Amino acid sequence: MFDDRSPIYQQIANGIKDEVLSGTLKEDEQIMSTNQYAAFYRINPATAAKGFAQLVDEGVLYKKRGIGMFVSPDARGRLRAQRRERFFADVVDPMLTEARMVGVGVDEIVAYLKDGAR
């Protein structure tokens, strides 16, 4: 599950975000504890806790004292908005810049996308 490209705690956070975005984890659903997560993936509990803490700081998860961690009610919508913004900044804007440099018009791009979507 984990690779060497980024810190494990970051991969944990990104994996949980992906599960929220895909609907695998629902809003207000309880998730595994950090100890359960650490045991399941055979990682240090402190590493799992650091990933969970990041998600709490970002508002993706919230704690119920004495009960556990839960997916925030608005997590999916906020994550979708963030990913959409990043998609346009990281994918669409550079594509449009390249298209302008090589003389491809927006209409041609739209036609190409529509044809490829079939």
PDB file of N, CA, C and O in Angstrom, residues 49-113:
ATOM      1  N   ALA A  49      -1.162   8.069  13.687  1.00  0.00           N
ATOM      2  CA  ALA A  49      -1.718   9.206  14.432  1.00  0.00           C
ATOM      3  C   ALA A  49      -1.390  10.526  13.752  1.00  0.00           C
ATOM      4  O   ALA A  49      -2.225  11.438  13.733  1.00  0.00           O
ATOM      5  N   LYS A  50      -0.187  10.632  13.194  1.00  0.00           N
ATOM      6  CA  LYS A  50       0.193  11.871  12.506  1.00  0.00           C
ATOM      7  C   LYS A  50      -0.676  12.093  11.263  1.00  0.00           C
ATOM      8  O   LYS A  50      -1.114  13.212  11.002  1.00  0.00           O
ATOM      9  N   GLY A  51      -0.958  11.036  10.513  1.00  0.00           N
ATOM     10  CA  GLY A  51      -1.847  11.153   9.353  1.00  0.00           C
ATOM     11  C   GLY A  51      -3.254  11.538   9.762  1.00  0.00           C
ATOM     12  O   GLY A  51      -3.887  12.396   9.135  1.00  0.00           O
ATOM     13  N   PHE A  52      -3.750  10.918  10.835  1.00  0.00           N
ATOM     14  CA  PHE A  52      -5.087  11.241  11.327  1.00  0.00           C
ATOM     15  C   PHE A  52      -5.152  12.678  11.833  1.00  0.00           C
ATOM     16  O   PHE A  52      -6.135  13.381  11.598  1.00  0.00           O
ATOM     17  N   ALA A  53      -4.096  13.110  12.527  1.00  0.00           N
ATOM     18  CA  ALA A  53      -4.066  14.485  13.052  1.00  0.00           C
ATOM     19  C   ALA A  53      -4.125  15.496  11.915  1.00  0.00           C
ATOM     20  O   ALA A  53      -4.798  16.531  12.027  1.00  0.00           O
ATOM     21  N   GLN A  54      -3.438  15.196  10.822  1.00  0.00           N
ATOM     22  CA  GLN A  54      -3.486  16.086   9.661  1.00  0.00           C
ATOM     23  C   GLN A  54      -4.918  16.187   9.134  1.00  0.00           C
ATOM     24  O   GLN A  54      -5.392  17.281   8.822  1.00  0.00           O
ATOM     25  N   LEU A  55      -5.617  15.065   9.086  1.00  0.00           N
ATOM     26  CA  LEU A  55      -6.999  15.066   8.591  1.00  0.00           C
ATOM     27  C   LEU A  55      -7.938  15.814   9.533  1.00  0.00           C
ATOM     28  O   LEU A  55      -8.873  16.466   9.090  1.00  0.00           O
ATOM     29  N   VAL A  56      -7.675  15.730  10.826  1.00  0.00           N
ATOM     30  CA  VAL A  56      -8.466  16.501  11.794  1.00  0.00           C
ATOM     31  C   VAL A  56      -8.199  17.988  11.582  1.00  0.00           C
ATOM     32  O   VAL A  56      -9.134  18.801  11.540  1.00  0.00           O
ATOM     33  N   ASP A  57      -6.921  18.360  11.410  1.00  0.00           N
ATOM     34  CA  ASP A  57      -6.556  19.766  11.181  1.00  0.00           C
ATOM     35  C   ASP A  57      -7.205  20.312   9.913  1.00  0.00           C
ATOM     36  O   ASP A  57      -7.584  21.478   9.860  1.00  0.00           O
ATOM     37  N   GLU A  58      -7.337  19.463   8.905  1.00  0.00           N
ATOM     38  CA  GLU A  58      -7.931  19.887   7.630  1.00  0.00           C
ATOM     39  C   GLU A  58      -9.455  19.817   7.647  1.00  0.00           C
ATOM     40  O   GLU A  58     -10.104  20.204   6.688  1.00  0.00           O
ATOM     41  N   GLY A  59     -10.026  19.289   8.723  1.00  0.00           N
ATOM     42  CA  GLY A  59     -11.481  19.214   8.831  1.00  0.00           C
ATOM     43  C   GLY A  59     -12.098  18.028   8.117  1.00  0.00           C
ATOM     44  O   GLY A  59     -13.310  17.978   7.940  1.00  0.00           O
ATOM     45  N   VAL A  60     -11.291  17.053   7.718  1.00  0.00           N
ATOM     46  CA  VAL A  60     -11.809  15.857   7.048  1.00  0.00           C
ATOM     47  C   VAL A  60     -12.363  14.881   8.083  1.00  0.00           C
ATOM     48  O   VAL A  60     -13.368  14.227   7.850  1.00  0.00           O
ATOM     49  N   LEU A  61     -11.707  14.810   9.233  1.00  0.00           N
ATOM     50  CA  LEU A  61     -12.146  13.946  10.332  1.00  0.00           C
ATOM     51  C   LEU A  61     -12.425  14.794  11.565  1.00  0.00           C
ATOM     52  O   LEU A  61     -11.900  15.897  11.699  1.00  0.00           O
ATOM     53  N   TYR A  62     -13.250  14.262  12.445  1.00  0.00           N
ATOM     54  CA  TYR A  62     -13.441  14.888  13.747  1.00  0.00           C
ATOM     55  C   TYR A  62     -13.458  13.800  14.815  1.00  0.00           C
ATOM     56  O   TYR A  62     -13.733  12.643  14.525  1.00  0.00           O
ATOM     57  N   LYS A  63     -13.122  14.202  16.032  1.00  0.00           N
ATOM     58  CA  LYS A  63     -13.048  13.269  17.150  1.00  0.00           C
ATOM     59  C   LYS A  63     -14.303  13.371  18.001  1.00  0.00           C
ATOM     60  O   LYS A  63     -14.804  14.464  18.244  1.00  0.00           O
ATOM     61  N   LYS A  64     -14.756  12.219  18.452  1.00  0.00           N
ATOM     62  CA  LYS A  64     -15.769  12.162  19.503  1.00  0.00           C
ATOM     63  C   LYS A  64     -15.043  11.566  20.694  1.00  0.00           C
ATOM     64  O   LYS A  64     -14.633  10.407  20.655  1.00  0.00           O
ATOM     65  N   ARG A  65     -14.875  12.385  21.687  1.00  0.00           N
ATOM     66  CA  ARG A  65     -14.082  11.984  22.846  1.00  0.00           C
ATOM     67  C   ARG A  65     -14.566  10.656  23.425  1.00  0.00           C
ATOM     68  O   ARG A  65     -15.753  10.485  23.708  1.00  0.00           O
ATOM     69  N   GLY A  66     -13.625   9.741  23.564  1.00  0.00           N
ATOM     70  CA  GLY A  66     -13.929   8.442  24.138  1.00  0.00           C
ATOM     71  C   GLY A  66     -14.587   7.469  23.184  1.00  0.00           C
ATOM     72  O   GLY A  66     -14.833   6.317  23.540  1.00  0.00           O
ATOM     73  N   ILE A  67     -14.905   7.910  21.971  1.00  0.00           N
ATOM     74  CA  ILE A  67     -15.588   7.041  21.017  1.00  0.00           C
ATOM     75  C   ILE A  67     -14.695   6.742  19.811  1.00  0.00           C
ATOM     76  O   ILE A  67     -14.543   5.607  19.407  1.00  0.00           O
ATOM     77  N   GLY A  68     -14.112   7.783  19.218  1.00  0.00           N
ATOM     78  CA  GLY A  68     -13.243   7.566  18.066  1.00  0.00           C
ATOM     79  C   GLY A  68     -13.278   8.700  17.066  1.00  0.00           C
ATOM     80  O   GLY A  68     -13.727   9.807  17.367  1.00  0.00           O
ATOM     81  N   MET A  69     -12.797   8.383  15.875  1.00  0.00           N
ATOM     82  CA  MET A  69     -12.722   9.358  14.783  1.00  0.00           C
ATOM     83  C   MET A  69     -13.842   9.094  13.783  1.00  0.00           C
ATOM     84  O   MET A  69     -14.165   7.945  13.494  1.00  0.00           O
ATOM     85  N   PHE A  70     -14.364  10.198  13.228  1.00  0.00           N
ATOM     86  CA  PHE A  70     -15.468  10.115  12.283  1.00  0.00           C
ATOM     87  C   PHE A  70     -15.195  11.042  11.103  1.00  0.00           C
ATOM     88  O   PHE A  70     -14.483  12.046  11.242  1.00  0.00           O
ATOM     89  N   VAL A  71     -15.803  10.719   9.963  1.00  0.00           N
ATOM     90  CA  VAL A  71     -15.693  11.562   8.781  1.00  0.00           C
ATOM     91  C   VAL A  71     -16.582  12.791   8.998  1.00  0.00           C
ATOM     92  O   VAL A  71     -17.747  12.666   9.380  1.00  0.00           O
ATOM     93  N   SER A  72     -16.033  13.960   8.758  1.00  0.00           N
ATOM     94  CA  SER A  72     -16.777  15.205   8.938  1.00  0.00           C
ATOM     95  C   SER A  72     -17.963  15.274   7.974  1.00  0.00           C
ATOM     96  O   SER A  72     -17.889  14.781   6.851  1.00  0.00           O
ATOM     97  N   PRO A  73     -19.059  15.893   8.420  1.00  0.00           N
ATOM     98  CA  PRO A  73     -20.267  15.956   7.598  1.00  0.00           C
ATOM     99  C   PRO A  73     -20.074  16.622   6.231  1.00  0.00           C
ATOM    100  O   PRO A  73     -20.723  16.247   5.277  1.00  0.00           O
ATOM    101  N   ASP A  74     -19.175  17.574   6.130  1.00  0.00           N
ATOM    102  CA  ASP A  74     -18.995  18.280   4.858  1.00  0.00           C
ATOM    103  C   ASP A  74     -17.690  17.904   4.159  1.00  0.00           C
ATOM    104  O   ASP A  74     -17.275  18.556   3.216  1.00  0.00           O
ATOM    105  N   ALA A  75     -17.060  16.817   4.599  1.00  0.00           N
ATOM    106  CA  ALA A  75     -15.732  16.452   4.093  1.00  0.00           C
ATOM    107  C   ALA A  75     -15.733  16.187   2.592  1.00  0.00           C
ATOM    108  O   ALA A  75     -14.862  16.681   1.870  1.00  0.00           O
ATOM    109  N   ARG A  76     -16.681  15.418   2.113  1.00  0.00           N
ATOM    110  CA  ARG A  76     -16.684  15.053   0.684  1.00  0.00           C
ATOM    111  C   ARG A  76     -16.822  16.280  -0.204  1.00  0.00           C
ATOM    112  O   ARG A  76     -16.088  16.434  -1.188  1.00  0.00           O
ATOM    113  N   GLY A  77     -17.728  17.159   0.127  1.00  0.00           N
ATOM    114  CA  GLY A  77     -17.925  18.363  -0.671  1.00  0.00           C
ATOM    115  C   GLY A  77     -16.704  19.260  -0.686  1.00  0.00           C
ATOM    116  O   GLY A  77     -16.307  19.785  -1.734  1.00  0.00           O
ATOM    117  N   ARG A  78     -16.074  19.419   0.472  1.00  0.00           N
ATOM    118  CA  ARG A  78     -14.875  20.262   0.541  1.00  0.00           C
ATOM    119  C   ARG A  78     -13.710  19.635  -0.215  1.00  0.00           C
ATOM    120  O   ARG A  78     -12.965  20.309  -0.913  1.00  0.00           O
ATOM    121  N   LEU A  79     -13.562  18.312  -0.078  1.00  0.00           N
ATOM    122  CA  LEU A  79     -12.487  17.632  -0.796  1.00  0.00           C
ATOM    123  C   LEU A  79     -12.693  17.712  -2.309  1.00  0.00           C
ATOM    124  O   LEU A  79     -11.747  17.920  -3.057  1.00  0.00           O
ATOM    125  N   ARG A  80     -13.938  17.565  -2.739  1.00  0.00           N
ATOM    126  CA  ARG A  80     -14.226  17.681  -4.177  1.00  0.00           C
ATOM    127  C   ARG A  80     -13.880  19.074  -4.690  1.00  0.00           C
ATOM    128  O   ARG A  80     -13.287  19.220  -5.759  1.00  0.00           O
ATOM    129  N   ALA A  81     -14.247  20.086  -3.940  1.00  0.00           N
ATOM    130  CA  ALA A  81     -13.951  21.458  -4.345  1.00  0.00           C
ATOM    131  C   ALA A  81     -12.443  21.681  -4.431  1.00  0.00           C
ATOM    132  O   ALA A  81     -11.945  22.295  -5.391  1.00  0.00           O
ATOM    133  N   GLN A  82     -11.700  21.175  -3.451  1.00  0.00           N
ATOM    134  CA  GLN A  82     -10.237  21.313  -3.467  1.00  0.00           C
ATOM    135  C   GLN A  82      -9.626  20.587  -4.656  1.00  0.00           C
ATOM    136  O   GLN A  82      -8.754  21.118  -5.330  1.00  0.00           O
ATOM    137  N   ARG A  83     -10.093  19.369  -4.930  1.00  0.00           N
ATOM    138  CA  ARG A  83      -9.542  18.587  -6.048  1.00  0.00           C
ATOM    139  C   ARG A  83      -9.884  19.211  -7.390  1.00  0.00           C
ATOM    140  O   ARG A  83      -9.079  19.199  -8.312  1.00  0.00           O
ATOM    141  N   ARG A  84     -11.101  19.759  -7.505  1.00  0.00           N
ATOM    142  CA  ARG A  84     -11.484  20.426  -8.757  1.00  0.00           C
ATOM    143  C   ARG A  84     -10.573  21.620  -9.013  1.00  0.00           C
ATOM    144  O   ARG A  84     -10.084  21.829 -10.123  1.00  0.00           O
ATOM    145  N   GLU A  85     -10.348  22.409  -7.969  1.00  0.00           N
ATOM    146  CA  GLU A  85      -9.480  23.576  -8.088  1.00  0.00           C
ATOM    147  C   GLU A  85      -8.067  23.154  -8.495  1.00  0.00           C
ATOM    148  O   GLU A  85      -7.455  23.739  -9.387  1.00  0.00           O
ATOM    149  N   ARG A  86      -7.573  22.099  -7.851  1.00  0.00           N
ATOM    150  CA  ARG A  86      -6.235  21.602  -8.176  1.00  0.00           C
ATOM    151  C   ARG A  86      -6.183  21.020  -9.585  1.00  0.00           C
ATOM    152  O   ARG A  86      -5.192  21.167 -10.294  1.00  0.00           O
ATOM    153  N   PHE A  87      -7.256  20.362 -10.020  1.00  0.00           N
ATOM    154  CA  PHE A  87      -7.325  19.811 -11.372  1.00  0.00           C
ATOM    155  C   PHE A  87      -7.173  20.915 -12.412  1.00  0.00           C
ATOM    156  O   PHE A  87      -6.392  20.792 -13.360  1.00  0.00           O
ATOM    157  N   PHE A  88      -7.901  21.993 -12.233  1.00  0.00           N
ATOM    158  CA  PHE A  88      -7.793  23.092 -13.194  1.00  0.00           C
ATOM    159  C   PHE A  88      -6.410  23.726 -13.162  1.00  0.00           C
ATOM    160  O   PHE A  88      -5.825  24.017 -14.208  1.00  0.00           O
ATOM    161  N   ALA A  89      -5.860  23.927 -11.981  1.00  0.00           N
ATOM    162  CA  ALA A  89      -4.539  24.547 -11.858  1.00  0.00           C
ATOM    163  C   ALA A  89      -3.419  23.643 -12.371  1.00  0.00           C
ATOM    164  O   ALA A  89      -2.490  24.116 -13.040  1.00  0.00           O
ATOM    165  N   ASP A  90      -3.507  22.352 -12.082  1.00  0.00           N
ATOM    166  CA  ASP A  90      -2.416  21.436 -12.428  1.00  0.00           C
ATOM    167  C   ASP A  90      -2.542  20.813 -13.812  1.00  0.00           C
ATOM    168  O   ASP A  90      -1.545  20.421 -14.402  1.00  0.00           O
ATOM    169  N   VAL A  91      -3.772  20.682 -14.319  1.00  0.00           N
ATOM    170  CA  VAL A  91      -3.983  19.984 -15.586  1.00  0.00           C
ATOM    171  C   VAL A  91      -4.474  20.922 -16.691  1.00  0.00           C
ATOM    172  O   VAL A  91      -3.857  21.014 -17.757  1.00  0.00           O
ATOM    173  N   VAL A  92      -5.567  21.599 -16.441  1.00  0.00           N
ATOM    174  CA  VAL A  92      -6.196  22.379 -17.506  1.00  0.00           C
ATOM    175  C   VAL A  92      -5.391  23.623 -17.862  1.00  0.00           C
ATOM    176  O   VAL A  92      -5.148  23.882 -19.052  1.00  0.00           O
ATOM    177  N   ASP A  93      -4.960  24.387 -16.876  1.00  0.00           N
ATOM    178  CA  ASP A  93      -4.207  25.610 -17.173  1.00  0.00           C
ATOM    179  C   ASP A  93      -2.929  25.328 -17.967  1.00  0.00           C
ATOM    180  O   ASP A  93      -2.688  25.989 -18.992  1.00  0.00           O
ATOM    181  N   PRO A  94      -2.099  24.342 -17.564  1.00  0.00           N
ATOM    182  CA  PRO A  94      -0.917  24.041 -18.374  1.00  0.00           C
ATOM    183  C   PRO A  94      -1.270  23.545 -19.785  1.00  0.00           C
ATOM    184  O   PRO A  94      -0.576  23.850 -20.751  1.00  0.00           O
ATOM    185  N   MET A  95      -2.364  22.789 -19.889  1.00  0.00           N
ATOM    186  CA  MET A  95      -2.799  22.313 -21.203  1.00  0.00           C
ATOM    187  C   MET A  95      -3.161  23.488 -22.105  1.00  0.00           C
ATOM    188  O   MET A  95      -2.781  23.536 -23.283  1.00  0.00           O
ATOM    189  N   LEU A  96      -3.890  24.452 -21.558  1.00  0.00           N
ATOM    190  CA  LEU A  96      -4.272  25.620 -22.356  1.00  0.00           C
ATOM    191  C   LEU A  96      -3.054  26.446 -22.753  1.00  0.00           C
ATOM    192  O   LEU A  96      -2.988  26.959 -23.878  1.00  0.00           O
ATOM    193  N   THR A  97      -2.097  26.568 -21.874  1.00  0.00           N
ATOM    194  CA  THR A  97      -0.865  27.287 -22.196  1.00  0.00           C
ATOM    195  C   THR A  97      -0.143  26.600 -23.351  1.00  0.00           C
ATOM    196  O   THR A  97       0.282  27.247 -24.316  1.00  0.00           O
ATOM    197  N   GLU A  98      -0.017  25.289 -23.279  1.00  0.00           N
ATOM    198  CA  GLU A  98       0.632  24.519 -24.354  1.00  0.00           C
ATOM    199  C   GLU A  98      -0.165  24.623 -25.643  1.00  0.00           C
ATOM    200  O   GLU A  98       0.408  24.778 -26.728  1.00  0.00           O
ATOM    201  N   ALA A  99      -1.485  24.546 -25.543  1.00  0.00           N
ATOM    202  CA  ALA A  99      -2.338  24.639 -26.738  1.00  0.00           C
ATOM    203  C   ALA A  99      -2.144  25.974 -27.445  1.00  0.00           C
ATOM    204  O   ALA A  99      -2.041  26.031 -28.678  1.00  0.00           O
ATOM    205  N   ARG A 100      -2.072  27.055 -26.679  1.00  0.00           N
ATOM    206  CA  ARG A 100      -1.842  28.377 -27.283  1.00  0.00           C
ATOM    207  C   ARG A 100      -0.504  28.413 -28.014  1.00  0.00           C
ATOM    208  O   ARG A 100      -0.400  28.974 -29.103  1.00  0.00           O
ATOM    209  N   MET A 101       0.524  27.815 -27.402  1.00  0.00           N
ATOM    210  CA  MET A 101       1.858  27.840 -28.004  1.00  0.00           C
ATOM    211  C   MET A 101       1.912  27.053 -29.312  1.00  0.00           C
ATOM    212  O   MET A 101       2.665  27.410 -30.214  1.00  0.00           O
ATOM    213  N   VAL A 102       1.121  25.996 -29.431  1.00  0.00           N
ATOM    214  CA  VAL A 102       1.161  25.187 -30.656  1.00  0.00           C
ATOM    215  C   VAL A 102       0.003  25.473 -31.600  1.00  0.00           C
ATOM    216  O   VAL A 102      -0.151  24.808 -32.613  1.00  0.00           O
ATOM    217  N   GLY A 103      -0.791  26.482 -31.258  1.00  0.00           N
ATOM    218  CA  GLY A 103      -1.850  26.923 -32.159  1.00  0.00           C
ATOM    219  C   GLY A 103      -3.120  26.091 -32.147  1.00  0.00           C
ATOM    220  O   GLY A 103      -3.828  26.042 -33.141  1.00  0.00           O
ATOM    221  N   VAL A 104      -3.404  25.453 -31.033  1.00  0.00           N
ATOM    222  CA  VAL A 104      -4.645  24.693 -30.901  1.00  0.00           C
ATOM    223  C   VAL A 104      -5.665  25.581 -30.204  1.00  0.00           C
ATOM    224  O   VAL A 104      -5.415  26.086 -29.103  1.00  0.00           O
ATOM    225  N   GLY A 105      -6.816  25.765 -30.827  1.00  0.00           N
ATOM    226  CA  GLY A 105      -7.865  26.603 -30.256  1.00  0.00           C
ATOM    227  C   GLY A 105      -8.728  25.864 -29.252  1.00  0.00           C
ATOM    228  O   GLY A 105      -8.782  24.628 -29.243  1.00  0.00           O
ATOM    229  N   VAL A 106      -9.407  26.630 -28.432  1.00  0.00           N
ATOM    230  CA  VAL A 106     -10.279  26.051 -27.409  1.00  0.00           C
ATOM    231  C   VAL A 106     -11.374  25.211 -28.048  1.00  0.00           C
ATOM    232  O   VAL A 106     -11.711  24.130 -27.558  1.00  0.00           O
ATOM    233  N   ASP A 107     -11.935  25.678 -29.159  1.00  0.00           N
ATOM    234  CA  ASP A 107     -12.981  24.906 -29.841  1.00  0.00           C
ATOM    235  C   ASP A 107     -12.476  23.540 -30.277  1.00  0.00           C
ATOM    236  O   ASP A 107     -13.188  22.537 -30.180  1.00  0.00           O
ATOM    237  N   GLU A 108     -11.230  23.492 -30.746  1.00  0.00           N
ATOM    238  CA  GLU A 108     -10.643  22.229 -31.167  1.00  0.00           C
ATOM    239  C   GLU A 108     -10.447  21.296 -29.968  1.00  0.00           C
ATOM    240  O   GLU A 108     -10.674  20.085 -30.058  1.00  0.00           O
ATOM    241  N   ILE A 109     -10.046  21.861 -28.846  1.00  0.00           N
ATOM    242  CA  ILE A 109      -9.874  21.062 -27.624  1.00  0.00           C
ATOM    243  C   ILE A 109     -11.215  20.494 -27.174  1.00  0.00           C
ATOM    244  O   ILE A 109     -11.326  19.305 -26.860  1.00  0.00           O
ATOM    245  N   VAL A 110     -12.238  21.331 -27.171  1.00  0.00           N
ATOM    246  CA  VAL A 110     -13.573  20.891 -26.751  1.00  0.00           C
ATOM    247  C   VAL A 110     -14.078  19.788 -27.673  1.00  0.00           C
ATOM    248  O   VAL A 110     -14.591  18.760 -27.214  1.00  0.00           O
ATOM    249  N   ALA A 111     -13.910  19.955 -28.983  1.00  0.00           N
ATOM    250  CA  ALA A 111     -14.343  18.931 -29.936  1.00  0.00           C
ATOM    251  C   ALA A 111     -13.605  17.618 -29.708  1.00  0.00           C
ATOM    252  O   ALA A 111     -14.199  16.538 -29.737  1.00  0.00           O
ATOM    253  N   TYR A 112     -12.313  17.725 -29.458  1.00  0.00           N
ATOM    254  CA  TYR A 112     -11.496  16.537 -29.197  1.00  0.00           C
ATOM    255  C   TYR A 112     -11.982  15.826 -27.927  1.00  0.00           C
ATOM    256  O   TYR A 112     -12.098  14.602 -27.898  1.00  0.00           O
ATOM    257  N   LEU A 113     -12.250  16.592 -26.877  1.00  0.00           N
ATOM    258  CA  LEU A 113     -12.715  16.002 -25.627  1.00  0.00           C
ATOM    259  C   LEU A 113     -14.083  15.350 -25.795  1.00  0.00           C
ATOM    260  O   LEU A 113     -14.322  14.251 -25.276  1.00  0.00           O
TER     261      LEU A 113
END
